[in-house]
Structures are given as C-alpha cells and as structure tokens.
PDB file of C-alpha atoms in Angstrom:
ATOM      1  CA  UNK A  25     -77.732  81.814-210.150  1.00 41.00           C
ATOM      2  CA  UNK A  26     -76.396  80.316-213.358  1.00 38.00           C
ATOM      3  CA  UNK A  27     -72.687  79.852-213.955  1.00 38.00           C
ATOM      4  CA  UNK A  28     -71.291  78.563-217.250  1.00 36.00           C
ATOM      5  CA  UNK A  29     -67.791  78.338-218.683  1.00 35.00           C
ATOM      6  CA  UNK A  30     -66.168  77.316-221.935  1.00 37.00           C
ATOM      7  CA  UNK A  31     -62.632  77.014-223.305  1.00 38.00           C
ATOM      8  CA  UNK A  32     -61.639  78.097-226.752  1.00 40.00           C
ATOM      9  CA  UNK A  33     -60.866  75.308-229.251  1.00 42.00           C
ATOM     10  CA  UNK A  34     -57.218  74.265-229.292  1.00 49.00           C
ATOM     11  CA  UNK A  35     -55.242  72.867-232.182  1.00 55.00           C
ATOM     12  CA  UNK A  36     -51.927  71.045-232.423  1.00 60.00           C
ATOM     13  CA  UNK A  37     -49.628  73.162-234.557  1.00 86.00           C
ATOM     14  CA  UNK A  38     -45.984  73.624-235.360  1.00 92.00           C
ATOM     15  CA  UNK A  39     -45.293  76.683-233.242  1.00 96.00           C
ATOM     16  CA  UNK A  40     -41.522  77.119-233.439  1.00 97.00           C
ATOM     17  CA  UNK A  41     -38.495  75.965-235.413  1.00 96.00           C
ATOM     18  CA  UNK A  42     -36.891  76.002-238.855  1.00 94.00           C
ATOM     19  CA  UNK A  43     -37.740  74.437-242.230  1.00 90.00           C
ATOM     20  CA  UNK A  44     -36.803  70.735-242.259  1.00 89.00           C
ATOM     21  CA  UNK A  45     -36.236  70.302-245.987  1.00 82.00           C
ATOM     22  CA  UNK A  46     -34.030  70.374-248.000  1.00 77.00           C
ATOM     23  CA  UNK A  47     -31.185  69.045-245.869  1.00 75.00           C
ATOM     24  CA  UNK A  48     -27.778  70.635-245.611  1.00 76.00           C
ATOM     25  CA  UNK A  49     -25.488  67.768-244.688  1.00 77.00           C
ATOM     26  CA  UNK A  50     -22.314  69.784-245.202  1.00 79.00           C
ATOM     27  CA  UNK A  51     -23.141  71.649-241.990  1.00 84.00           C
ATOM     28  CA  UNK A  52     -24.141  69.300-239.198  1.00 90.00           C
ATOM     29  CA  UNK A  53     -23.489  68.981-235.486  1.00 91.00           C
ATOM     30  CA  UNK A  54     -21.844  65.662-234.636  1.00 90.00           C
ATOM     31  CA  UNK A  55     -23.467  64.217-231.510  1.00 92.00           C
ATOM     32  CA  UNK A  56     -21.300  61.810-229.557  1.00 90.00           C
ATOM     33  CA  UNK A  57     -21.369  61.692-225.773  1.00 86.00           C
ATOM     34  CA  UNK A  58     -18.832  58.862-225.781  1.00 84.00           C
ATOM     35  CA  UNK A  59     -16.148  61.438-226.493  1.00 84.00           C
ATOM     36  CA  UNK A  60     -14.411  63.294-223.709  1.00 85.00           C
ATOM     37  CA  UNK A  61     -15.697  65.943-223.403  1.00 85.00           C
ATOM     38  CA  UNK A  62     -19.062  64.841-224.838  1.00 88.00           C
ATOM     39  CA  UNK A  63     -20.339  66.429-228.038  1.00 92.00           C
ATOM     40  CA  UNK A  64     -23.859  67.721-227.423  1.00 93.00           C
ATOM     41  CA  UNK A  65     -25.975  70.450-229.016  1.00 95.00           C
ATOM     42  CA  UNK A  66     -28.848  72.558-227.690  1.00 96.00           C
ATOM     43  CA  UNK A  67     -31.191  75.286-228.867  1.00 97.00           C
ATOM     44  CA  UNK A  68     -32.853  77.671-226.428  1.00 97.00           C
ATOM     45  CA  UNK A  69     -36.288  79.225-226.797  1.00 98.00           C
ATOM     46  CA  UNK A  70     -38.743  81.203-224.687  1.00 98.00           C
ATOM     47  CA  UNK A  71     -42.494  80.612-224.719  1.00 98.00           C
ATOM     48  CA  UNK A  72     -45.041  83.412-225.027  1.00 97.00           C
ATOM     49  CA  UNK A  73     -47.595  84.406-222.376  1.00 95.00           C
ATOM     50  CA  UNK A  74     -49.705  81.276-222.940  1.00 95.00           C
ATOM     51  CA  UNK A  75     -49.485  77.811-221.431  1.00 96.00           C
ATOM     52  CA  UNK A  76     -48.737  75.019-223.933  1.00 97.00           C
ATOM     53  CA  UNK A  77     -48.986  71.242-224.152  1.00 96.00           C
ATOM     54  CA  UNK A  78     -45.897  69.824-225.833  1.00 96.00           C
ATOM     55  CA  UNK A  79     -46.917  67.151-228.350  1.00 94.00           C
ATOM     56  CA  UNK A  80     -43.767  66.324-230.305  1.00 94.00           C
ATOM     57  CA  UNK A  81     -40.427  67.510-231.632  1.00 95.00           C
ATOM     58  CA  UNK A  82     -39.117  66.689-235.122  1.00 95.00           C
ATOM     59  CA  UNK A  83     -35.403  66.882-235.912  1.00 94.00           C
ATOM     60  CA  UNK A  84     -33.446  66.470-239.156  1.00 93.00           C
ATOM     61  CA  UNK A  85     -30.816  63.844-238.366  1.00 92.00           C
ATOM     62  CA  UNK A  86     -28.071  62.153-240.339  1.00 90.00           C
ATOM     63  CA  UNK A  87     -27.249  58.449-239.783  1.00 87.00           C
ATOM     64  CA  UNK A  88     -29.734  58.098-236.927  1.00 87.00           C
ATOM     65  CA  UNK A  89     -31.124  54.555-236.847  1.00 79.00           C
ATOM     66  CA  UNK A  90     -32.251  51.760-234.535  1.00 77.00           C
ATOM     67  CA  UNK A  91     -28.704  51.255-233.233  1.00 78.00           C
ATOM     68  CA  UNK A  92     -28.804  54.745-231.746  1.00 81.00           C
ATOM     69  CA  UNK A  93     -31.960  54.230-229.678  1.00 76.00           C
ATOM     70  CA  UNK A  94     -30.137  53.284-226.458  1.00 76.00           C
ATOM     71  CA  UNK A  95     -27.817  56.269-226.908  1.00 76.00           C
ATOM     72  CA  UNK A  96     -29.647  58.992-228.787  1.00 77.00           C
ATOM     73  CA  UNK A  97     -31.452  60.971-226.107  1.00 87.00           C
ATOM     74  CA  UNK A  98     -33.412  64.140-226.740  1.00 95.00           C
ATOM     75  CA  UNK A  99     -34.647  66.278-223.890  1.00 96.00           C
ATOM     76  CA  UNK A 100     -36.398  69.511-223.053  1.00 97.00           C
ATOM     77  CA  UNK A 101     -34.433  71.073-220.222  1.00 97.00           C
ATOM     78  CA  UNK A 102     -35.036  74.051-217.989  1.00 98.00           C
ATOM     79  CA  UNK A 103     -32.868  77.142-218.241  1.00 98.00           C
ATOM     80  CA  UNK A 104     -29.749  77.674-216.173  1.00 96.00           C
ATOM     81  CA  UNK A 105     -29.249  81.456-216.312  1.00 94.00           C
ATOM     82  CA  UNK A 106     -25.437  81.435-216.078  1.00 91.00           C
ATOM     83  CA  UNK A 107     -23.409  82.558-219.094  1.00 88.00           C
ATOM     84  CA  UNK A 108     -26.459  84.161-220.676  1.00 89.00           C
ATOM     85  CA  UNK A 109     -28.492  80.969-220.317  1.00 94.00           C
ATOM     86  CA  UNK A 110     -27.709  77.319-220.941  1.00 95.00           C
ATOM     87  CA  UNK A 111     -29.361  73.894-220.463  1.00 96.00           C
ATOM     88  CA  UNK A 112     -30.255  73.097-216.870  1.00 96.00           C
ATOM     89  CA  UNK A 113     -32.245  70.271-215.288  1.00 96.00           C
ATOM     90  CA  UNK A 114     -34.259  67.803-217.383  1.00 96.00           C
ATOM     91  CA  UNK A 115     -37.881  68.835-217.859  1.00 96.00           C
ATOM     92  CA  UNK A 116     -39.033  66.206-220.398  1.00 96.00           C
ATOM     93  CA  UNK A 117     -37.394  63.203-222.045  1.00 94.00           C
ATOM     94  CA  UNK A 118     -38.316  62.684-225.702  1.00 94.00           C
ATOM     95  CA  UNK A 119     -38.322  59.250-227.296  1.00 90.00           C
ATOM     96  CA  UNK A 120     -38.861  57.391-230.573  1.00 82.00           C
ATOM     97  CA  UNK A 121     -38.976  53.657-229.968  1.00 69.00           C
ATOM     98  CA  UNK A 122     -38.837  52.665-233.625  1.00 73.00           C
ATOM     99  CA  UNK A 123     -37.036  55.138-235.896  1.00 76.00           C
ATOM    100  CA  UNK A 124     -36.931  54.217-239.572  1.00 75.00           C
ATOM    101  CA  UNK A 125     -33.259  53.682-240.509  1.00 71.00           C
ATOM    102  CA  UNK A 126     -31.914  56.100-243.107  1.00 70.00           C
ATOM    103  CA  UNK A 127     -28.712  54.122-243.896  1.00 70.00           C
ATOM    104  CA  UNK A 128     -26.425  57.119-243.690  1.00 73.00           C
ATOM    105  CA  UNK A 129     -28.838  59.515-245.383  1.00 79.00           C
ATOM    106  CA  UNK A 130     -30.569  62.408-243.595  1.00 85.00           C
ATOM    107  CA  UNK A 131     -34.157  62.049-242.443  1.00 88.00           C
ATOM    108  CA  UNK A 132     -36.770  63.700-240.250  1.00 91.00           C
ATOM    109  CA  UNK A 133     -37.437  61.923-236.954  1.00 91.00           C
ATOM    110  CA  UNK A 134     -40.303  62.737-234.625  1.00 92.00           C
ATOM    111  CA  UNK A 135     -39.965  62.324-230.874  1.00 93.00           C
ATOM    112  CA  UNK A 136     -42.688  62.530-228.244  1.00 93.00           C
ATOM    113  CA  UNK A 137     -42.616  62.937-224.452  1.00 95.00           C
ATOM    114  CA  UNK A 138     -41.952  59.511-222.961  1.00 92.00           C
ATOM    115  CA  UNK A 139     -44.211  60.229-219.999  1.00 86.00           C
ATOM    116  CA  UNK A 140     -47.106  61.526-222.091  1.00 78.00           C
ATOM    117  CA  UNK A 141     -47.836  65.109-223.044  1.00 73.00           C
ATOM    118  CA  UNK A 142     -46.135  67.693-220.884  1.00 92.00           C
ATOM    119  CA  UNK A 143     -46.866  71.330-220.143  1.00 97.00           C
ATOM    120  CA  UNK A 144     -44.636  74.262-221.025  1.00 98.00           C
ATOM    121  CA  UNK A 145     -45.171  77.257-218.774  1.00 97.00           C
ATOM    122  CA  UNK A 146     -45.794  80.800-220.065  1.00 97.00           C
ATOM    123  CA  UNK A 147     -42.873  83.217-220.509  1.00 98.00           C
ATOM    124  CA  UNK A 148     -40.349  80.501-219.679  1.00 98.00           C
ATOM    125  CA  UNK A 149     -37.030  79.601-221.301  1.00 98.00           C
ATOM    126  CA  UNK A 150     -36.331  75.967-222.212  1.00 98.00           C
ATOM    127  CA  UNK A 151     -33.607  74.127-224.142  1.00 98.00           C
ATOM    128  CA  UNK A 152     -34.022  71.337-226.691  1.00 98.00           C
ATOM    129  CA  UNK A 153     -30.928  69.173-226.157  1.00 97.00           C
ATOM    130  CA  UNK A 154     -29.479  66.425-228.379  1.00 95.00           C
ATOM    131  CA  UNK A 155     -27.164  63.910-226.722  1.00 92.00           C
ATOM    132  CA  UNK A 156     -26.069  60.387-227.589  1.00 89.00           C
ATOM    133  CA  UNK A 157     -23.590  58.944-230.027  1.00 85.00           C
ATOM    134  CA  UNK A 158     -22.900  58.199-233.679  1.00 85.00           C
ATOM    135  CA  UNK A 159     -25.252  60.575-235.522  1.00 90.00           C
ATOM    136  CA  UNK A 160     -25.464  64.206-236.633  1.00 92.00           C
ATOM    137  CA  UNK A 161     -28.050  66.948-236.276  1.00 94.00           C
ATOM    138  CA  UNK A 162     -28.197  68.624-239.669  1.00 93.00           C
ATOM    139  CA  UNK A 163     -28.673  72.207-240.730  1.00 90.00           C
ATOM    140  CA  UNK A 164     -31.402  73.345-243.090  1.00 81.00           C
ATOM    141  CA  UNK A 165     -30.884  76.981-243.970  1.00 79.00           C
ATOM    142  CA  UNK A 166     -28.655  79.595-242.442  1.00 77.00           C
ATOM    143  CA  UNK A 167     -31.426  81.171-240.403  1.00 84.00           C
ATOM    144  CA  UNK A 168     -32.389  81.194-236.750  1.00 92.00           C
ATOM    145  CA  UNK A 169     -35.590  79.451-235.598  1.00 95.00           C
ATOM    146  CA  UNK A 170     -38.763  81.521-235.710  1.00 95.00           C
ATOM    147  CA  UNK A 171     -42.284  81.391-234.326  1.00 96.00           C
ATOM    148  CA  UNK A 172     -45.095  80.175-236.565  1.00 94.00           C
ATOM    149  CA  UNK A 173     -48.880  79.779-236.618  1.00 92.00           C
ATOM    150  CA  UNK A 174     -49.416  82.777-234.389  1.00 90.00           C
ATOM    151  CA  UNK A 175     -47.260  81.756-231.442  1.00 95.00           C
ATOM    152  CA  UNK A 176     -45.039  84.341-229.805  1.00 96.00           C
ATOM    153  CA  UNK A 177     -42.124  82.057-228.993  1.00 98.00           C
ATOM    154  CA  UNK A 178     -38.671  83.588-229.352  1.00 98.00           C
ATOM    155  CA  UNK A 179     -35.235  82.196-230.114  1.00 97.00           C
ATOM    156  CA  UNK A 180     -32.511  82.456-227.485  1.00 96.00           C
ATOM    157  CA  UNK A 181     -29.351  80.768-228.770  1.00 93.00           C
ATOM    158  CA  UNK A 182     -27.629  77.615-229.993  1.00 95.00           C
ATOM    159  CA  UNK A 183     -25.027  76.157-227.628  1.00 94.00           C
ATOM    160  CA  UNK A 184     -22.787  73.122-227.610  1.00 93.00           C
ATOM    161  CA  UNK A 185     -20.268  71.133-225.595  1.00 91.00           C
ATOM    162  CA  UNK A 186     -17.344  69.094-226.837  1.00 86.00           C
ATOM    163  CA  UNK A 187     -15.057  71.601-228.503  1.00 74.00           C
ATOM    164  CA  UNK A 188     -12.289  70.895-226.017  1.00 75.00           C
ATOM    165  CA  UNK A 189     -14.478  71.899-223.076  1.00 77.00           C
ATOM    166  CA  UNK A 190     -17.324  70.253-221.139  1.00 79.00           C
ATOM    167  CA  UNK A 191     -18.980  73.655-220.660  1.00 87.00           C
ATOM    168  CA  UNK A 192     -21.790  74.904-222.875  1.00 93.00           C
ATOM    169  CA  UNK A 193     -20.395  77.377-225.399  1.00 88.00           C
ATOM    170  CA  UNK A 194     -21.922  79.507-228.147  1.00 79.00           C
ATOM    171  CA  UNK A 195     -22.890  77.326-231.116  1.00 73.00           C
ATOM    172  CA  UNK A 196     -24.326  79.553-233.855  1.00 71.00           C
ATOM    173  CA  UNK A 197     -22.109  78.217-236.657  1.00 83.00           C
ATOM    174  CA  UNK A 198     -24.579  75.360-237.347  1.00 90.00           C
ATOM    175  CA  UNK A 199     -28.236  76.334-237.159  1.00 92.00           C
ATOM    176  CA  UNK A 200     -29.810  72.924-236.636  1.00 94.00           C
ATOM    177  CA  UNK A 201     -33.125  71.978-238.250  1.00 95.00           C
ATOM    178  CA  UNK A 202     -36.095  71.153-236.009  1.00 96.00           C
ATOM    179  CA  UNK A 203     -39.748  71.925-235.358  1.00 96.00           C
ATOM    180  CA  UNK A 204     -41.767  71.898-232.129  1.00 97.00           C
ATOM    181  CA  UNK A 205     -45.435  70.906-232.234  1.00 96.00           C
ATOM    182  CA  UNK A 206     -47.596  72.082-229.336  1.00 96.00           C
ATOM    183  CA  UNK A 207     -51.164  72.869-228.373  1.00 95.00           C
ATOM    184  CA  UNK A 208     -52.066  76.199-226.833  1.00 94.00           C
ATOM    185  CA  UNK A 209     -54.019  75.962-223.589  1.00 93.00           C
ATOM    186  CA  UNK A 210     -56.300  78.999-223.500  1.00 76.00           C
ATOM    187  CA  UNK A 211     -59.265  78.777-221.131  1.00 65.00           C
ATOM    188  CA  UNK A 212     -61.669  81.665-221.649  1.00 58.00           C
ATOM    189  CA  UNK A 213     -64.239  81.698-218.833  1.00 57.00           C
ATOM    190  CA  UNK A 214     -67.686  83.074-219.505  1.00 49.00           C
ATOM    191  CA  UNK A 215     -69.932  83.445-216.504  1.00 42.00           C
ATOM    192  CA  UNK A 216     -73.409  84.880-216.048  1.00 43.00           C
ATOM    193  CA  UNK A 217     -74.074  86.133-212.542  1.00 46.00           C
ATOM    194  CA  UNK A 218     -77.402  87.969-212.098  1.00 48.00           C
ATOM    195  CA  UNK A 219     -77.074  91.372-210.442  1.00 50.00           C
ATOM    196  CA  UNK A 220     -78.265  91.053-206.802  1.00 50.00           C
ATOM    197  CA  UNK A 221     -80.734  93.940-207.206  1.00 51.00           C
ATOM    198  CA  UNK A 222     -82.355  92.174-210.156  1.00 41.00           C
ATOM    199  CA  UNK A 223     -82.690  88.964-208.126  1.00 42.00           C
ATOM    200  CA  UNK A 224     -84.488  90.851-205.313  1.00 43.00           C
ATOM    201  CA  UNK A 225     -86.722  92.660-207.801  1.00 48.00           C
ATOM    202  CA  UNK A 226     -87.621  89.364-209.426  1.00 49.00           C
ATOM    203  CA  UNK A 227     -88.572  87.832-206.083  1.00 46.00           C
ATOM    204  CA  UNK A 228     -90.740  90.830-205.109  1.00 49.00           C
ATOM    205  CA  UNK A 229     -92.407  90.834-208.529  1.00 53.00           C
ATOM    206  CA  UNK A 230     -93.155  87.139-208.221  1.00 51.00           C
ATOM    207  CA  UNK A 231     -94.734  87.593-204.789  1.00 46.00           C
ATOM    208  CA  UNK A 232     -96.936  90.447-206.054  1.00 52.00           C
ATOM    209  CA  UNK A 233     -98.148  88.389-209.022  1.00 51.00           C
ATOM    210  CA  UNK A 234     -98.961  85.469-206.733  1.00 48.00           C
ATOM    211  CA  UNK A 235    -101.033  87.700-204.399  1.00 51.00           C
ATOM    212  CA  UNK A 236    -102.885  89.236-207.327  1.00 50.00           C
ATOM    213  CA  UNK A 237    -103.833  85.818-208.665  1.00 47.00           C
ATOM    214  CA  UNK A 238    -104.977  84.785-205.179  1.00 46.00           C
ATOM    215  CA  UNK A 239    -107.324  87.793-204.880  1.00 46.00           C
ATOM    216  CA  UNK A 240    -108.759  87.161-208.342  1.00 46.00           C
ATOM    217  CA  UNK A 241    -109.445  83.533-207.515  1.00 42.00           C
ATOM    218  CA  UNK A 242    -111.106  84.477-204.223  1.00 42.00           C
ATOM    219  CA  UNK A 243    -113.380  87.071-205.850  1.00 42.00           C
ATOM    220  CA  UNK A 244    -114.552  84.603-208.439  1.00 32.00           C
ATOM    221  CA  UNK A 245    -115.473  82.079-205.775  1.00 33.00           C
ATOM    222  CA  UNK A 246    -117.564  84.577-203.805  1.00 30.00           C
ATOM    223  CA  UNK A 247    -119.480  85.712-206.876  1.00 28.00           C
TER     224      UNK A 247
END
C-alpha cells in the first residue's frame, strides 16, 4: 500500500483590517491606562472556518515612541460573551522592541507575537486590544474593518474603557486603523489506497505468471 499526503502552499497576507494611510489625527483614541478608569480600546473580529497562524499586527499610532515600550501593550484576547462580546483572557501578547520614534507625528507600527507565531482557531472571536499610556490609536477612514485577500473574517465591534467607567462600552465613534497579517493553515490530504480486491487479483495474477514461467523453463530443459 502507498500513502502520500501534501498540504497546499500557504502565504502570509493581510487578511483583515482597514487602510492605514492617510492618517486622520483629528479622530483618535487616547490610550492611557494610568488614568482611573484606564483608557483602553479594542476591536473584535471572528475568523472564518480555517485555522490561521498570526504573523503580525500593524497599527496607526500617534506619538508612540521608545518611551512607551514599557507601557504600550498590545494583545490578542479571547472573547468574553457578556454584553454582546468584549475582551476576555489574554491569548497572545504583541511586542515591538524598537519602534521608530515619530516625534508626535502619526506612524505605522508593526507588532509580532512575543512568544513566536501563534494559532488562531477557526470560527472563533478574538479582540485586538490597545493598552498603555501616552499615545493615541488613530482613525483612517470612517469605515469598519473588512476581510481581504480571500479570507472570510468578519468584524464584530469596537469597544473601549475609560469614559467614566471601567467596563467595556461601545466604541464605534473612532474606527481605528490597523491590519492583521496571517497565514492560512490548509492541509489537503491526498492518499492512494489500492482497493483490496485489486490487491488480491494482483497477487493471484503474479502467482499464475510465475507458474507459467516455471513450466516453460522445465519444458525447455527436457527438450
């Protein structure tokens, strides 16, 4: 029996998000977890029916620089289903050890999983969460995030804390700019398993051919 399997080629692509340029700095979410209650922002999304490797997340940030590294924390969190869904437990911490300072201007910053690439499960809701202090998460255009490059990811909601309450509330007034880059994991097995009847027929045919050759050889010797 012969068994073989392959996986389809996979490519790292931007699969979900919004345009990153041009920046809209008049609408931006101020991130500052030193306030009480803390000012944090999150965007929820649901993956399609495929499994994905998360490679990186890029966000359009204002005044984010090296001084914010100890404070600016970006995470992928699981979904807490209360209140229509909101950020739950931490799934992945995202980091950028050496952001290029923008000196008060907006810029695009890419963050990667600090523990290496991580897997996002199929048909699962996650939240991209921005915490920290002393920077803003800008808006690009007044449009919700969409799927791209053939992915079937869907947008859930924007939510925030800090408007007088520590609870996550609806936050659609600022549609923050970001993109998520991921690789689809799509194994497609291909196996060849001979039909049992054909295996038996092949064995019988082989035995018959061997006997025939034996008789021919014997007749030649006696002649």
